XYZ file of C-alpha atoms in Angstrom:
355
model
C 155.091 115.912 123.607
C 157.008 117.511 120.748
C 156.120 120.840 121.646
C 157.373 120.405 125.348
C 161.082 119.439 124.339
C 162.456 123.440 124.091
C 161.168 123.253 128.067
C 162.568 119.665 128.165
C 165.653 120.705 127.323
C 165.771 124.081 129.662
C 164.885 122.236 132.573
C 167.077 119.561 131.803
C 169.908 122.098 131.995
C 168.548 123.350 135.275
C 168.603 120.333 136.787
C 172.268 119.213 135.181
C 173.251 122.876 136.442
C 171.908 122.369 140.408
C 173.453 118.984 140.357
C 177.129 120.374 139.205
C 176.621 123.503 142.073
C 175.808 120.505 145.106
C 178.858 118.714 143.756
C 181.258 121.790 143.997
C 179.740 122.679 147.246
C 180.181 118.814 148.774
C 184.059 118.882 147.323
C 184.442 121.782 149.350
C 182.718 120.031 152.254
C 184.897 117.572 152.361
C 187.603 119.818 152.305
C 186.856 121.732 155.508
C 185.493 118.150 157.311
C 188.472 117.923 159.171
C 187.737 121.190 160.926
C 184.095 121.022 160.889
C 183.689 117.338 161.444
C 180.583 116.972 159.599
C 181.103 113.461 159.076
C 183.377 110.205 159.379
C 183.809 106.602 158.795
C 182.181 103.444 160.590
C 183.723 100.359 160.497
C 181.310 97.403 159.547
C 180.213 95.632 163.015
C 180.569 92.317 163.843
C 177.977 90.138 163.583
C 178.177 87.159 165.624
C 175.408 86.462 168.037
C 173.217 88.778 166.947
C 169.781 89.380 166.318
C 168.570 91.931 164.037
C 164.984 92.200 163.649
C 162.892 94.207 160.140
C 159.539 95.361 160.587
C 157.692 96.339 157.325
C 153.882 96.531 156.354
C 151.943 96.610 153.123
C 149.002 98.068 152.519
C 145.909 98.089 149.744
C 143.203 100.281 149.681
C 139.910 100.884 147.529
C 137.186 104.099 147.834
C 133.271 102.815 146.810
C 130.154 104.765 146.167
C 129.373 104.794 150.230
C 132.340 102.946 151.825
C 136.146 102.252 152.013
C 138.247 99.379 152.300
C 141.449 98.914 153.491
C 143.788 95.670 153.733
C 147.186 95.902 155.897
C 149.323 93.351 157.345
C 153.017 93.179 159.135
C 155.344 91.203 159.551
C 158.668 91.189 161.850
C 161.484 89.234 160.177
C 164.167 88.143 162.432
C 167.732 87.325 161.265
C 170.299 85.627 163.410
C 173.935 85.932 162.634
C 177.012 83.905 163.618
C 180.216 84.614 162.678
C 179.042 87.148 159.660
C 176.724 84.641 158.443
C 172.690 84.582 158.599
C 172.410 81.142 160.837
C 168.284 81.474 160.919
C 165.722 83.554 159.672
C 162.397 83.488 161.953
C 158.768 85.240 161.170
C 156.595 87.013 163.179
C 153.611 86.102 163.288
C 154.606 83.699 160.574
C 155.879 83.730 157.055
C 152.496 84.404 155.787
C 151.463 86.678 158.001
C 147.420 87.514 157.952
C 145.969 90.254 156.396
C 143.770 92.740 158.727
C 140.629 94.466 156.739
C 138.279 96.900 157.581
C 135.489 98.683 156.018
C 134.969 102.819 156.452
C 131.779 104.961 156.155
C 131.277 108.912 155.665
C 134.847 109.380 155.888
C 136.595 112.710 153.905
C 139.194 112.301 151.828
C 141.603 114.193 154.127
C 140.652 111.528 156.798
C 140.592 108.692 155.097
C 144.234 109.405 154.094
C 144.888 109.973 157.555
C 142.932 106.541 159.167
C 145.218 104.412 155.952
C 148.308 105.739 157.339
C 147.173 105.259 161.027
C 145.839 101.997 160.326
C 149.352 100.764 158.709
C 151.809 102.289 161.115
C 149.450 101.394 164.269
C 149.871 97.555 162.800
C 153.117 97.736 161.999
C 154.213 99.386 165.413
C 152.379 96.505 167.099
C 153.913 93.911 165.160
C 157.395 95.802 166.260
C 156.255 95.111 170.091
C 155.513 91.656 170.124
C 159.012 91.042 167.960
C 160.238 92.410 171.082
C 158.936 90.268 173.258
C 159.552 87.092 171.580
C 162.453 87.061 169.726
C 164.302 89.637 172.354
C 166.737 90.825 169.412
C 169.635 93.045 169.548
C 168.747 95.664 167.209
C 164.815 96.451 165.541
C 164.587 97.940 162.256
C 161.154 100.095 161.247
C 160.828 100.290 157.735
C 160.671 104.268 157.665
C 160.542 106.471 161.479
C 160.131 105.780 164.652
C 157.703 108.204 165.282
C 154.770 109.372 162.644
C 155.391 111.967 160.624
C 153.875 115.108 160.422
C 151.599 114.870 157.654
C 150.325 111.648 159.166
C 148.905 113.287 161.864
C 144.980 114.355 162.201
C 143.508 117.503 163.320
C 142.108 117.490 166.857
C 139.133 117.456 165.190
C 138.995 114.874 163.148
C 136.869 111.706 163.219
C 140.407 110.270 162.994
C 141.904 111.940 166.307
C 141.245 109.767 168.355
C 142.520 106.452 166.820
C 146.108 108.573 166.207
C 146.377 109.123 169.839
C 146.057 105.126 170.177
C 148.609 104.756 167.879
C 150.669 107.567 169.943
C 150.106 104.808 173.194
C 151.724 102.169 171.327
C 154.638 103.936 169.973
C 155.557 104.255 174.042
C 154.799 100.570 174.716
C 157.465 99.551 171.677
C 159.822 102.231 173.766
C 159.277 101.270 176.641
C 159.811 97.480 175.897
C 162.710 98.187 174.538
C 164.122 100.213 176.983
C 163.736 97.381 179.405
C 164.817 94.682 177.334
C 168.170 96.525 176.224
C 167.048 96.545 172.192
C 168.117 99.212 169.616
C 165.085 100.489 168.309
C 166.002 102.385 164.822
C 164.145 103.313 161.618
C 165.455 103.240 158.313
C 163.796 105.974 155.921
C 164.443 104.891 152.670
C 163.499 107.479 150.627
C 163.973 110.517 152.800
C 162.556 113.980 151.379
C 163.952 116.109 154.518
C 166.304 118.966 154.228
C 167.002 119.353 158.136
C 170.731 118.331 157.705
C 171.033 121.007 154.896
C 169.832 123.318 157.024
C 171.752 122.806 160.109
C 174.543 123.450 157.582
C 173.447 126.805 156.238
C 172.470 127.675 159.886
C 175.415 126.506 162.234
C 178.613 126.210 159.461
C 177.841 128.861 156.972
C 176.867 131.497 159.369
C 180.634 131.047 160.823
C 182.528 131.472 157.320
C 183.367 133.952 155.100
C 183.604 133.535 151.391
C 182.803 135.010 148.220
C 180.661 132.375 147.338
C 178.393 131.931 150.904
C 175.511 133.222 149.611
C 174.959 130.965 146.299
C 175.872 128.210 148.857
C 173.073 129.125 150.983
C 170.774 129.214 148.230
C 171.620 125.711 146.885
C 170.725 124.587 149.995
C 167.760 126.342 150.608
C 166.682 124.161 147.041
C 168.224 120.510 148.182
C 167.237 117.904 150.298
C 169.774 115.932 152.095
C 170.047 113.328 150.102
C 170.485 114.922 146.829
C 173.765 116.738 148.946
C 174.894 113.870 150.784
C 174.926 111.279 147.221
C 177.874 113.371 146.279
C 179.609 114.397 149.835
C 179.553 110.997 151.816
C 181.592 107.844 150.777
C 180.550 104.327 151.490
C 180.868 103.563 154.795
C 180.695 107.010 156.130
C 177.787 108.304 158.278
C 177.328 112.588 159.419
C 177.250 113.579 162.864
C 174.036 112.611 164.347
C 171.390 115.812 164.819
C 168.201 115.884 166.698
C 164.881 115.162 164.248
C 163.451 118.753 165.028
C 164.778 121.969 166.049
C 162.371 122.528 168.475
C 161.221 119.262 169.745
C 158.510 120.877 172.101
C 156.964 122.459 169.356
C 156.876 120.088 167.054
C 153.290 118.968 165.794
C 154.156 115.474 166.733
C 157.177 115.070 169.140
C 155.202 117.345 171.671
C 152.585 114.597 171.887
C 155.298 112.270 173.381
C 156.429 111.916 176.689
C 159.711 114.930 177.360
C 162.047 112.332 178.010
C 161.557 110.586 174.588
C 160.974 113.789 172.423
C 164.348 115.275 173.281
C 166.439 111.764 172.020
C 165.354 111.147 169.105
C 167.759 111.674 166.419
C 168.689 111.406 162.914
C 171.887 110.936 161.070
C 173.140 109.746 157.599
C 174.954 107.048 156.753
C 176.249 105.571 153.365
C 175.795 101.732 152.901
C 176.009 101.361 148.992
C 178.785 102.615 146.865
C 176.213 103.577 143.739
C 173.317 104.892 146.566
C 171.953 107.572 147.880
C 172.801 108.107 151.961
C 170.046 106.477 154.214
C 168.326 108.358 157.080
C 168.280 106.686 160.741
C 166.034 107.800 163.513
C 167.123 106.286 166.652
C 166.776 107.309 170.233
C 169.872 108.570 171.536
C 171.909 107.144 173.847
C 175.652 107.111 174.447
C 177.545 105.620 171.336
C 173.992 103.356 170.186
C 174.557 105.177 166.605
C 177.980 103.966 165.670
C 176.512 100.735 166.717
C 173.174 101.068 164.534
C 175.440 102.635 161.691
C 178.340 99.760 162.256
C 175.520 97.045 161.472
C 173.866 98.388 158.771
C 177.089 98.675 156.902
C 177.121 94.746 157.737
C 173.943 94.147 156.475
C 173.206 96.516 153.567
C 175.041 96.819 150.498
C 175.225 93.541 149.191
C 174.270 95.363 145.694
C 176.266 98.463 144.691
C 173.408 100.773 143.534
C 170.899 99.051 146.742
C 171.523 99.956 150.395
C 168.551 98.814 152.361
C 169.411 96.467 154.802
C 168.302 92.855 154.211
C 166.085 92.135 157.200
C 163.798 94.962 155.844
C 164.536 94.013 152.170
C 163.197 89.931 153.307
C 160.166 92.060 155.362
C 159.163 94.303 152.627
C 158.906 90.980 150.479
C 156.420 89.493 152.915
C 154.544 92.359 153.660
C 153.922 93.731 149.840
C 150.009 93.163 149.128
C 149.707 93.146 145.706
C 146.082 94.485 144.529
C 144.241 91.308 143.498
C 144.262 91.098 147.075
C 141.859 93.974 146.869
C 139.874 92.692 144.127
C 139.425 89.438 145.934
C 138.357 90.832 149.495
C 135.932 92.837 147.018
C 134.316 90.262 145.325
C 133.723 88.494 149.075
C 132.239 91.457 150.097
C 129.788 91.525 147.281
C 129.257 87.801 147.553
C 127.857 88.249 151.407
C 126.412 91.962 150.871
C 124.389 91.594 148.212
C 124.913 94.521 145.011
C 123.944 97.204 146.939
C 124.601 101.009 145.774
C 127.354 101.519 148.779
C 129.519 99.165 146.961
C 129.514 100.754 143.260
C 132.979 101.262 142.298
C 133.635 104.831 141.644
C 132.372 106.435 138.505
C 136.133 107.346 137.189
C 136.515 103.360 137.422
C 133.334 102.208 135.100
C 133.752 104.730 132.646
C 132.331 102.979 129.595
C 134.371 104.688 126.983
């Protein structure tokens, strides 16, 4: 390590350098907002009579000599408020959910990341439905989008394929129940690694100004994600402008498997809940005001710790959810107890190394 700290220390300054260029350019963001009107504040909602429902899963995997394994399970948490204050906190299916496993042959490794993340999000999204239906909230909460994300989804033809389009079927049954029940469906991406709102920015304010200065602007943000921007531009309690989740929604490798209607509304925007945090990232489906509405209660719900601003129905879900790997070493040992110690089930050579 000793011989690494000269290129320690220069990338250090790199970093310390890009960080003091986004907060110069945010300044002057927040300069021009009132022309621009990039972003504003939300007043914290209200919460009396409502019900705000988190969806989270966890998830625990192993690879063997001939097979794979994979334990998921999800959970819907359901908070009701009255006057501010949580009155009852319900589970769904219960507070100790049950875990779902099954067992994978002759799988690659590029599908077998794609079936885990199927797997997950097709029993989270499922989970998300029947919330729906029996606790009829106000508002649901997906722990991270409300549609897959790109890298998520298989090639056409993968062994994989056809188990994504499933999961494609049940992301329009969770719409479509909640379009006829009246919920708010919403995810919360809490760790957000897109640069769309930096680059709606560069395209659509920087194109229209002249300044000495545009074209390092338009490199810093060429090199930022939104996040790392927003930290320093948005104060707690405001939220940007809300912006469609692609530019081109019918070309997009995964909004052009949905149905028109739905493609075209869903949205994104910003919104900081915790003085000390970075800005959060909704998707929602757009209509009318719903985002001041989804921003209004988050602000409610989130920020009970300065340097923390998930909300707490996902915080309580993400609890219940997490699978913790012994998990994986006792569905393991079951599996070997029934099987027999057959060669399918060797661990992995990079596992039994013997020195």
């Amino acid at each position: 390590m000793k011989q690494l700290v000269p290129k320690i220390k220069e990338m250090a300054n790199k970093i310390r350098e890009g960080e003091r260029k986004r907060k110069m350019f945010a300044e002057f963001l927040r300069e021009i907002n009132p022309k621009i009107k990039l972003f504003h504040f939300i007043k914290p909602l209200d919460l009396d009579d409502l019900k705000i429902v988190g969806i989270d899963g966890g998830l625990a995997k192993r690879s063997l000599h001939g097979f794979d394994c994979i334990l998921v399970r999800s959970v819907g948490v359901c908070f009701e408020y009255k006057k501010n204050k949580v009155k009852t906190v319900r589970y769904y299916p219960s507070k100790l959910p049950p875990v779902k496993a099954d067992v994978t042959e002759a799988l690659n490794d590029l599908d077998w990341a794609y079936y885990t993340s199927v797997f997950r999000m097709f029993s989270e999204v499922g989970t998300a439905v029947k919330c729906a239906e029996v606790f009829s909230p106000d508002i649901i909460l997906m722990d991270g989008s409300i549609v897959p994300h790109y890298s998520d989804r298989p090639s056409k033809t993968s062994q994989v394929y056809a188990f994504y389009k499933e999961l494609i079927e049940k992301y329009h049954k969770l719409y479509k129940v909640c379009k006829e029940k009246g919920i708010i469906l919403a995810g919360v991406i809490e760790d957000s690694r897109g640069n769309r709102f930096c680059d709606i920015i560069r395209k659509e304010i920087l194109s229209r100004i002249e300044h000495p200065s545009k074209s390092e602007a338009e490199n810093i943000l060429e090199k930022t994600r939104d996040t790392n921007l927003l930290f320093w531009v948005l104060k707690r309690g405001e939220k940007t402008i809300s912006f469609q989740y692609a530019e081109n929604p019918d070309e997009h490798p995964v909004l052009r498997e949905f149905d028109k209607e739905i493609r075209e509304k869903i949205h994104s925007f910003y919104v900081k809940t915790a003085e000390l945090d970075r800005p959060v990232r909704v998707d929602f489906i757009k209509n009318g005001q719903t985002e001041n509405k989804i921003a209004g209660v988050l602000l409610s719900i989130s920020g009970q710790h300065s340097g923390y601003g998930i909300p707490a129905p996902l915080i309580e879900a993400d609890t219940i959810a997490k699978l913790p790997e012994t998990e994986m070493e006792i569905f393991y040992s079951q599996i070997m107890r029934f099987a027999g110690n057959l060669p399918g089930l060797m661990r992995l050579r990079r596992e039994q190394r013997p020195f």
